[in-house]
mmCIF file of C-alpha atoms in Angstrom:
data_model
loop_
_atom_site.group_PDB
_atom_site.id
_atom_site.type_symbol
_atom_site.label_atom_id
_atom_site.label_comp_id
_atom_site.label_asym_id
_atom_site.label_seq_id
_atom_site.Cartn_x
_atom_site.Cartn_y
_atom_site.Cartn_z
ATOM 1 C CA MET K 998 105.961 81.993 124.003
ATOM 2 C CA THR K 999 105.061 79.224 121.551
ATOM 3 C CA LEU K 1000 104.478 79.321 117.829
ATOM 4 C CA ASP K 1001 100.746 78.547 118.147
ATOM 5 C CA HIS K 1002 100.426 81.381 120.696
ATOM 6 C CA ASN K 1003 102.136 83.689 118.330
ATOM 7 C CA LEU K 1004 100.112 82.780 115.430
ATOM 8 C CA LEU K 1005 96.890 83.240 117.172
ATOM 9 C CA VAL K 1006 97.904 86.712 118.434
ATOM 10 C CA LEU K 1007 99.237 87.568 114.913
ATOM 11 C CA VAL K 1008 95.842 86.717 113.278
ATOM 12 C CA LEU K 1009 93.941 88.790 115.869
ATOM 13 C CA ALA K 1010 96.439 91.622 115.535
ATOM 14 C CA LEU K 1011 96.260 91.793 111.749
ATOM 15 C CA LEU K 1012 92.371 91.799 112.002
ATOM 16 C CA LEU K 1013 92.408 94.647 114.643
ATOM 17 C CA ASP K 1014 94.966 96.711 112.739
ATOM 18 C CA ARG K 1015 92.875 96.158 109.390
ATOM 19 C CA ILE K 1016 89.845 97.547 111.146
ATOM 20 C CA VAL K 1017 91.296 100.222 113.500
ATOM 21 C CA GLY K 1018 94.697 101.099 112.178
ATOM 22 C CA ASP K 1019 96.497 103.840 113.975
ATOM 23 C CA PRO K 1020 93.810 106.218 115.578
ATOM 24 C CA ASP K 1021 95.078 109.816 115.603
ATOM 25 C CA ALA K 1022 93.105 110.463 118.796
ATOM 26 C CA LEU K 1023 95.183 107.771 120.702
ATOM 27 C CA TRP K 1024 98.625 109.030 119.391
ATOM 28 C CA MET K 1025 97.943 112.643 120.020
ATOM 29 C CA ARG K 1026 97.690 111.729 123.688
ATOM 30 C CA LEU K 1027 100.339 109.017 123.911
ATOM 31 C CA GLN K 1028 103.826 108.648 122.109
ATOM 32 C CA HIS K 1029 103.811 105.952 119.601
ATOM 33 C CA PRO K 1030 106.328 103.173 120.393
ATOM 34 C CA VAL K 1031 108.214 103.838 117.133
ATOM 35 C CA VAL K 1032 108.593 107.533 118.171
ATOM 36 C CA LEU K 1033 110.243 106.341 121.407
ATOM 37 C CA PHE K 1034 112.422 104.203 119.348
ATOM 38 C CA GLY K 1035 113.378 107.142 117.148
ATOM 39 C CA ASN K 1036 114.235 109.296 120.244
ATOM 40 C CA ALA K 1037 116.478 106.591 121.485
ATOM 41 C CA ILE K 1038 118.368 106.462 118.099
ATOM 42 C CA SER K 1039 118.653 110.240 117.953
ATOM 43 C CA ARG K 1040 120.234 110.323 121.337
ATOM 44 C CA ILE K 1041 122.764 107.613 120.463
ATOM 45 C CA ASP K 1042 123.385 109.412 117.250
ATOM 46 C CA ARG K 1043 124.220 112.707 119.110
ATOM 47 C CA MET K 1044 126.511 110.834 121.486
ATOM 48 C CA PHE K 1045 128.463 108.611 119.324
ATOM 49 C CA ASN K 1046 128.464 110.104 115.830
ATOM 50 C CA ARG K 1047 130.189 113.349 116.473
ATOM 51 C CA ALA K 1048 131.777 115.078 113.417
ATOM 52 C CA GLU K 1049 135.244 115.212 115.177
ATOM 53 C CA LEU K 1050 135.430 111.386 115.480
ATOM 54 C CA HIS K 1051 137.544 109.506 112.864
ATOM 55 C CA LYS K 1052 135.414 107.403 110.389
ATOM 56 C CA ARG K 1053 136.828 104.237 111.696
ATOM 57 C CA VAL K 1054 135.622 105.042 115.255
ATOM 58 C CA ARG K 1055 132.198 106.185 113.927
ATOM 59 C CA ARG K 1056 131.762 102.860 112.193
ATOM 60 C CA ARG K 1057 132.729 100.984 115.265
ATOM 61 C CA ASN K 1058 130.363 103.164 117.436
ATOM 62 C CA GLY K 1059 127.565 102.353 115.018
ATOM 63 C CA VAL K 1060 128.200 98.597 115.288
ATOM 64 C CA TRP K 1061 127.974 98.757 118.988
ATOM 65 C CA SER K 1062 125.194 101.244 119.038
ATOM 66 C CA ILE K 1063 122.835 99.097 116.966
ATOM 67 C CA ILE K 1064 123.756 96.012 118.935
ATOM 68 C CA GLY K 1065 122.769 97.855 122.057
ATOM 69 C CA LEU K 1066 119.598 99.220 120.696
ATOM 70 C CA LEU K 1067 118.494 95.847 119.459
ATOM 71 C CA SER K 1068 119.381 94.205 122.760
ATOM 72 C CA ALA K 1069 117.535 96.746 124.820
ATOM 73 C CA SER K 1070 114.356 96.490 122.584
ATOM 74 C CA ALA K 1071 114.480 92.626 122.553
ATOM 75 C CA VAL K 1072 114.663 92.788 126.391
ATOM 76 C CA ALA K 1073 111.805 95.199 126.600
ATOM 77 C CA GLY K 1074 109.780 92.766 124.392
ATOM 78 C CA ALA K 1075 110.529 89.917 126.598
ATOM 79 C CA VAL K 1076 109.611 91.672 129.804
ATOM 80 C CA LEU K 1077 106.363 92.992 128.312
ATOM 81 C CA HIS K 1078 105.393 89.499 127.125
ATOM 82 C CA TRP K 1079 106.087 88.216 130.524
ATOM 83 C CA VAL K 1080 103.837 90.864 132.083
ATOM 84 C CA PHE K 1081 101.158 89.945 129.609
ATOM 85 C CA SER K 1082 101.422 86.312 130.590
ATOM 86 C CA LEU K 1083 100.454 87.033 134.036
ATOM 87 C CA PHE K 1084 96.892 88.096 133.091
ATOM 88 C CA GLY K 1085 95.712 84.997 131.133
ATOM 89 C CA VAL K 1086 93.102 85.727 128.413
ATOM 90 C CA ALA K 1087 93.338 89.436 129.188
ATOM 91 C CA GLY K 1088 97.044 89.243 128.665
ATOM 92 C CA ILE K 1089 96.605 87.619 125.215
ATOM 93 C CA LEU K 1090 94.276 90.515 124.288
ATOM 94 C CA LEU K 1091 96.840 93.005 125.488
ATOM 95 C CA GLU K 1092 99.408 91.309 123.371
ATOM 96 C CA VAL K 1093 97.049 91.528 120.422
ATOM 97 C CA MET K 1094 96.762 95.259 120.799
ATOM 98 C CA CYS K 1095 100.522 95.700 121.270
ATOM 99 C CA VAL K 1096 101.336 93.680 118.146
ATOM 100 C CA ALA K 1097 98.639 95.572 116.042
ATOM 101 C CA VAL K 1098 100.349 98.868 116.991
ATOM 102 C CA PHE K 1099 103.446 97.770 114.969
ATOM 103 C CA MET K 1100 101.466 96.679 111.899
ATOM 104 C CA ALA K 1101 100.755 99.177 109.114
ATOM 105 C CA GLN K 1102 97.939 97.787 106.974
ATOM 106 C CA LYS K 1103 95.195 100.448 107.372
ATOM 107 C CA SER K 1104 97.635 103.380 107.946
ATOM 108 C CA LEU K 1105 99.667 102.540 104.744
ATOM 109 C CA ALA K 1106 96.386 102.002 102.599
ATOM 110 C CA ASP K 1107 95.076 105.360 103.991
ATOM 111 C CA HIS K 1108 98.244 107.312 103.324
ATOM 112 C CA VAL K 1109 98.523 105.844 99.761
ATOM 113 C CA GLY K 1110 94.734 106.389 99.120
ATOM 114 C CA ALA K 1111 95.163 109.959 100.198
ATOM 115 C CA VAL K 1112 97.449 110.518 97.072
ATOM 116 C CA ALA K 1113 94.697 109.269 94.825
ATOM 117 C CA THR K 1114 92.202 111.576 96.673
ATOM 118 C CA GLY K 1115 94.672 114.495 96.456
ATOM 119 C CA LEU K 1116 94.977 114.073 92.563
ATOM 120 C CA LYS K 1117 91.256 113.803 92.264
ATOM 121 C CA ASP K 1118 90.427 116.846 94.536
ATOM 122 C CA GLY K 1119 93.524 119.072 94.192
ATOM 123 C CA GLY K 1120 95.026 118.167 90.827
ATOM 124 C CA LEU K 1121 98.775 117.702 90.449
ATOM 125 C CA ASP K 1122 99.507 119.976 93.515
ATOM 126 C CA GLY K 1123 97.169 118.088 95.656
ATOM 127 C CA GLY K 1124 98.827 114.709 94.799
ATOM 128 C CA ARG K 1125 102.394 116.135 95.138
ATOM 129 C CA GLN K 1126 101.446 117.221 98.628
ATOM 130 C CA ALA K 1127 100.018 113.904 99.687
ATOM 131 C CA VAL K 1128 102.751 111.910 98.143
ATOM 132 C CA SER K 1129 105.508 113.945 99.890
ATOM 133 C CA ARG K 1130 104.203 112.490 103.094
ATOM 134 C CA ILE K 1131 105.170 109.038 102.189
ATOM 135 C CA VAL K 1132 108.324 109.229 99.845
ATOM 136 C CA GLY K 1133 111.564 110.967 99.989
ATOM 137 C CA ARG K 1134 111.871 112.183 96.410
ATOM 138 C CA ASP K 1135 111.492 115.875 95.363
ATOM 139 C CA PRO K 1136 107.635 116.219 94.901
ATOM 140 C CA GLU K 1137 108.046 119.336 92.575
ATOM 141 C CA THR K 1138 109.908 117.163 89.982
ATOM 142 C CA LEU K 1139 106.978 114.794 89.757
ATOM 143 C CA ASP K 1140 104.224 114.888 87.087
ATOM 144 C CA GLU K 1141 100.994 113.017 87.657
ATOM 145 C CA PRO K 1142 102.087 109.618 86.441
ATOM 146 C CA ALA K 1143 105.296 109.908 88.469
ATOM 147 C CA VAL K 1144 103.250 110.744 91.534
ATOM 148 C CA CYS K 1145 100.981 107.703 90.906
ATOM 149 C CA ARG K 1146 104.273 105.512 90.417
ATOM 150 C CA ALA K 1147 105.650 106.854 93.659
ATOM 151 C CA ALA K 1148 102.529 106.005 95.615
ATOM 152 C CA ILE K 1149 102.319 102.424 94.265
ATOM 153 C CA GLU K 1150 105.996 101.800 94.798
ATOM 154 C CA SER K 1151 105.668 103.054 98.385
ATOM 155 C CA LEU K 1152 102.562 100.752 98.829
ATOM 156 C CA ALA K 1153 104.503 97.678 97.652
ATOM 157 C CA GLU K 1154 107.741 98.313 99.359
ATOM 158 C CA ASN K 1155 106.083 99.148 102.803
ATOM 159 C CA PHE K 1156 103.827 96.067 102.459
ATOM 160 C CA SER K 1157 107.043 94.089 102.943
ATOM 161 C CA ASP K 1158 108.684 96.277 105.496
ATOM 162 C CA GLY K 1159 105.580 97.448 107.351
ATOM 163 C CA VAL K 1160 103.341 94.324 107.333
ATOM 164 C CA VAL K 1161 105.153 91.147 106.192
ATOM 165 C CA ALA K 1162 108.375 91.659 107.920
ATOM 166 C CA PRO K 1163 106.900 92.477 111.391
ATOM 167 C CA ALA K 1164 104.470 89.671 111.073
ATOM 168 C CA LEU K 1165 107.283 87.184 110.362
ATOM 169 C CA TRP K 1166 109.638 88.265 113.006
ATOM 170 C CA TYR K 1167 106.738 88.142 115.616
ATOM 171 C CA CYS K 1168 105.625 84.778 114.461
ATOM 172 C CA VAL K 1169 109.008 83.377 114.980
ATOM 173 C CA PHE K 1170 110.436 85.281 117.882
ATOM 174 C CA GLY K 1171 107.363 86.757 119.705
ATOM 175 C CA LEU K 1172 107.550 90.328 121.067
ATOM 176 C CA PRO K 1173 111.316 90.336 121.434
ATOM 177 C CA GLY K 1174 111.670 89.670 117.808
ATOM 178 C CA LEU K 1175 109.017 92.195 116.856
ATOM 179 C CA PHE K 1176 110.563 95.010 118.998
ATOM 180 C CA ALA K 1177 114.050 94.376 117.739
ATOM 181 C CA TYR K 1178 112.834 94.444 114.116
ATOM 182 C CA LYS K 1179 110.969 97.727 114.498
ATOM 183 C CA MET K 1180 114.104 99.318 116.182
ATOM 184 C CA LEU K 1181 116.146 98.097 113.376
ATOM 185 C CA ASN K 1182 113.972 99.275 110.663
ATOM 186 C CA THR K 1183 113.510 102.643 112.432
ATOM 187 C CA ALA K 1184 117.246 102.845 112.703
ATOM 188 C CA ASP K 1185 117.773 102.205 108.992
ATOM 189 C CA SER K 1186 115.334 104.918 108.025
ATOM 190 C CA MET K 1187 117.040 107.295 110.272
ATOM 191 C CA ILE K 1188 120.851 106.563 110.016
ATOM 192 C CA GLY K 1189 121.014 103.898 107.283
ATOM 193 C CA HIS K 1190 121.345 106.150 104.239
ATOM 194 C CA LYS K 1191 124.603 106.852 102.558
ATOM 195 C CA SER K 1192 125.061 110.440 103.333
ATOM 196 C CA GLU K 1193 128.420 111.706 104.498
ATOM 197 C CA ARG K 1194 127.143 111.838 108.152
ATOM 198 C CA TYR K 1195 125.855 108.258 108.214
ATOM 199 C CA ALA K 1196 127.940 106.256 105.692
ATOM 200 C CA ASP K 1197 130.022 104.915 108.642
ATOM 201 C CA PHE K 1198 127.866 105.289 111.701
ATOM 202 C CA GLY K 1199 124.736 103.762 109.863
ATOM 203 C CA TRP K 1200 126.594 101.061 108.087
ATOM 204 C CA ALA K 1201 125.869 98.276 110.369
ATOM 205 C CA ALA K 1202 122.173 99.319 110.663
ATOM 206 C CA ALA K 1203 121.692 99.410 106.959
ATOM 207 C CA ARG K 1204 123.413 95.890 106.464
ATOM 208 C CA LEU K 1205 121.455 94.317 109.295
ATOM 209 C CA ASP K 1206 118.217 95.835 107.902
ATOM 210 C CA ASP K 1207 118.810 94.243 104.507
ATOM 211 C CA PHE K 1208 119.357 90.939 106.266
ATOM 212 C CA ALA K 1209 116.297 91.256 108.424
ATOM 213 C CA ASN K 1210 113.895 92.082 105.401
ATOM 214 C CA TRP K 1211 115.339 89.386 103.075
ATOM 215 C CA PRO K 1212 112.786 86.804 103.953
ATOM 216 C CA ALA K 1213 109.826 89.111 104.051
ATOM 217 C CA ALA K 1214 110.659 90.691 100.717
ATOM 218 C CA ARG K 1215 110.645 87.277 98.957
ATOM 219 C CA PHE K 1216 107.555 86.056 100.695
ATOM 220 C CA SER K 1217 105.772 89.298 99.894
ATOM 221 C CA ILE K 1218 106.091 88.351 96.112
ATOM 222 C CA LEU K 1219 103.839 85.204 96.794
ATOM 223 C CA LEU K 1220 101.401 87.249 98.743
ATOM 224 C CA ILE K 1221 101.108 89.982 96.206
ATOM 225 C CA ALA K 1222 100.664 87.434 93.435
ATOM 226 C CA ALA K 1223 97.935 85.773 95.482
ATOM 227 C CA GLY K 1224 96.308 89.099 96.123
ATOM 228 C CA ALA K 1225 96.443 89.907 92.345
ATOM 229 C CA TRP K 1226 94.771 86.478 91.749
ATOM 230 C CA LEU K 1227 91.930 87.338 94.176
ATOM 231 C CA ARG K 1228 91.403 90.834 92.752
ATOM 232 C CA ARG K 1229 92.463 90.795 89.004
ATOM 233 C CA GLY K 1230 92.495 87.175 88.061
ATOM 234 C CA ARG K 1231 94.950 84.448 87.114
ATOM 235 C CA THR K 1232 96.960 86.481 84.358
ATOM 236 C CA ALA K 1233 97.760 89.175 86.959
ATOM 237 C CA CYS K 1234 98.898 86.576 89.435
ATOM 238 C CA GLN K 1235 101.184 84.984 86.730
ATOM 239 C CA GLU K 1236 102.677 88.374 85.676
ATOM 240 C CA ALA K 1237 103.332 89.302 89.269
ATOM 241 C CA LEU K 1238 105.426 86.168 89.746
ATOM 242 C CA ARG K 1239 107.086 86.629 86.326
ATOM 243 C CA ILE K 1240 108.055 90.356 86.604
ATOM 244 C CA ALA K 1241 109.326 89.676 90.286
ATOM 245 C CA ALA K 1242 111.516 86.912 88.975
ATOM 246 C CA ARG K 1243 112.862 88.881 86.071
ATOM 247 C CA ASP K 1244 113.002 92.501 87.478
ATOM 248 C CA GLY K 1245 113.130 92.119 91.274
ATOM 249 C CA GLY K 1246 116.876 92.548 91.219
ATOM 250 C CA LEU K 1247 116.983 95.695 89.210
ATOM 251 C CA HIS K 1248 116.416 98.093 92.292
ATOM 252 C CA ARG K 1249 119.393 99.459 94.087
ATOM 253 C CA SER K 1250 118.107 97.825 97.302
ATOM 254 C CA PRO K 1251 118.405 94.053 97.561
ATOM 255 C CA ASN K 1252 114.885 93.770 98.954
ATOM 256 C CA SER K 1253 112.631 96.729 97.771
ATOM 257 C CA GLY K 1254 112.581 95.722 94.194
ATOM 258 C CA ARG K 1255 111.002 92.319 94.968
ATOM 259 C CA PRO K 1256 107.501 93.590 96.030
ATOM 260 C CA GLU K 1257 107.641 96.504 93.625
ATOM 261 C CA ALA K 1258 108.279 94.226 90.718
ATOM 262 C CA ALA K 1259 105.518 91.888 91.877
ATOM 263 C CA MET K 1260 103.070 94.813 92.020
ATOM 264 C CA ALA K 1261 104.187 96.206 88.800
ATOM 265 C CA GLY K 1262 103.357 92.821 87.145
ATOM 266 C CA ALA K 1263 100.088 92.601 88.910
ATOM 267 C CA LEU K 1264 98.992 96.101 87.742
ATOM 268 C CA ASP K 1265 100.762 95.974 84.287
ATOM 269 C CA VAL K 1266 102.382 99.225 84.939
ATOM 270 C CA GLN K 1267 106.043 100.537 84.838
ATOM 271 C CA LEU K 1268 107.646 101.444 88.215
ATOM 272 C CA ALA K 1269 110.904 102.827 89.471
ATOM 273 C CA GLY K 1270 113.196 104.461 86.895
ATOM 274 C CA PRO K 1271 115.138 107.775 87.275
ATOM 275 C CA ARG K 1272 114.093 109.846 90.387
ATOM 276 C CA VAL K 1273 115.330 113.006 92.044
ATOM 277 C CA TYR K 1274 116.231 113.067 95.800
ATOM 278 C CA SER K 1275 117.363 116.484 97.357
ATOM 279 C CA GLY K 1276 118.294 117.668 93.822
ATOM 280 C CA ILE K 1277 120.348 114.676 93.006
ATOM 281 C CA VAL K 1278 119.101 112.408 90.033
ATOM 282 C CA VAL K 1279 119.235 108.701 90.890
ATOM 283 C CA MET K 1280 119.383 106.636 87.788
ATOM 284 C CA GLU K 1281 117.665 103.276 88.020
ATOM 285 C CA PRO K 1282 116.344 100.959 85.363
ATOM 286 C CA MET K 1283 112.516 100.718 84.868
ATOM 287 C CA ILE K 1284 110.888 97.799 86.537
ATOM 288 C CA ASN K 1285 108.479 96.022 84.016
ATOM 289 C CA GLY K 1286 109.636 98.053 81.105
ATOM 290 C CA SER K 1287 107.094 96.311 78.832
ATOM 291 C CA GLY K 1288 104.282 97.558 81.094
ATOM 292 C CA ARG K 1289 102.025 100.570 80.545
ATOM 293 C CA GLU K 1290 104.117 103.814 80.643
ATOM 294 C CA THR K 1291 101.483 105.957 82.130
ATOM 295 C CA ALA K 1292 100.319 105.130 85.804
ATOM 296 C CA THR K 1293 96.999 106.720 86.777
ATOM 297 C CA VAL K 1294 94.783 107.239 89.850
ATOM 298 C CA ALA K 1295 93.047 104.074 88.995
ATOM 299 C CA ASP K 1296 96.256 102.162 89.177
ATOM 300 C CA ILE K 1297 96.790 103.494 92.868
ATOM 301 C CA GLU K 1298 93.128 102.352 93.622
ATOM 302 C CA ASP K 1299 93.818 98.856 92.132
ATOM 303 C CA GLY K 1300 97.105 98.573 93.905
ATOM 304 C CA ILE K 1301 95.388 99.174 97.296
ATOM 305 C CA SER K 1302 92.833 96.603 96.340
ATOM 306 C CA VAL K 1303 95.637 94.074 95.704
ATOM 307 C CA PHE K 1304 97.434 95.193 98.886
ATOM 308 C CA TYR K 1305 94.463 94.475 101.050
ATOM 309 C CA ALA K 1306 93.916 91.182 99.425
ATOM 310 C CA SER K 1307 97.604 90.351 99.956
ATOM 311 C CA CYS K 1308 97.123 91.230 103.769
ATOM 312 C CA SER K 1309 94.145 88.850 103.867
ATOM 313 C CA MET K 1310 96.169 86.128 102.341
ATOM 314 C CA LEU K 1311 98.848 86.707 105.053
ATOM 315 C CA ALA K 1312 96.214 86.595 107.785
ATOM 316 C CA GLY K 1313 94.879 83.522 106.239
ATOM 317 C CA ALA K 1314 98.184 81.714 105.973
ATOM 318 C CA ALA K 1315 98.843 82.401 109.661
ATOM 319 C CA LEU K 1316 95.334 81.009 110.517
ATOM 320 C CA VAL K 1317 95.814 77.911 108.577
ATOM 321 C CA LEU K 1318 99.208 77.233 110.120
ATOM 322 C CA PHE K 1319 97.683 77.847 113.571
ATOM 323 C CA LEU K 1320 94.856 75.316 112.917
ATOM 324 C CA LEU K 1321 97.276 72.821 111.611
ATOM 325 C CA LEU K 1322 99.362 73.077 114.737
ATOM 326 C CA LEU K 1323 96.104 72.478 116.846
#
């Protein structure tokens, strides 16, 4: 695999995902690869994270488990790339479809757009129901502006995790890198949180996920700023960069605050702040505290517009780099 090959496949995969997304009809008949990754992680969890084990043993098991999972997924990606390489142009198209499966442009925009639709059609209850599908906070504690903020935060954070990061890992390392990243990201979402059960076993997965997402979180700032310039003008672009530089580090995550702050600046709206998860209040400072206090449905729709423009800038950057390499 070469960089020019990866860039060409990436551009086509981003285009395919933008148009098709994740068709429900397909995944009702087949298991999505991320579901298979989740099944493997659950099995490892049951085997090596038993309650009777000492915390030190569980942490050690977690380290070796994530190493094994990442190694197995990278090998699977390498084997699949080798199989695709046997079929010439048809193999390139198969790899394009494979990469598109791991991108989340259309599916993310659709899920976030469903929150705006829920608020319009079903009021606060409709918005709470829709946003509960994409965030972990307690929906019954959210008023309408909080529902809107949650949707925008999810859009920004998952732009980095679900679009930019997989694109970068595929671009540099091909299918082995893409498969390993998606395995790691899935593991972090399942076992990387700081609950009593996973504080030790998921420690390695959480730390590695922070490392793996570091470049994408920073690059996403530039992409969101560029998308804001395309959709909302130069001032929105400048504010996205300014707020990201000032407030990107306020989030408890070393990465999530970067794209969230950029989006907050682009839309001139406050994000983050105190939230409730499983009855526990998590206190965080407000990102873009000088922005508008009340987020609206229109802000969700504007955020999706900026998001799609940012995705276009990502595909455009990959295309330009491909042409330069030619």
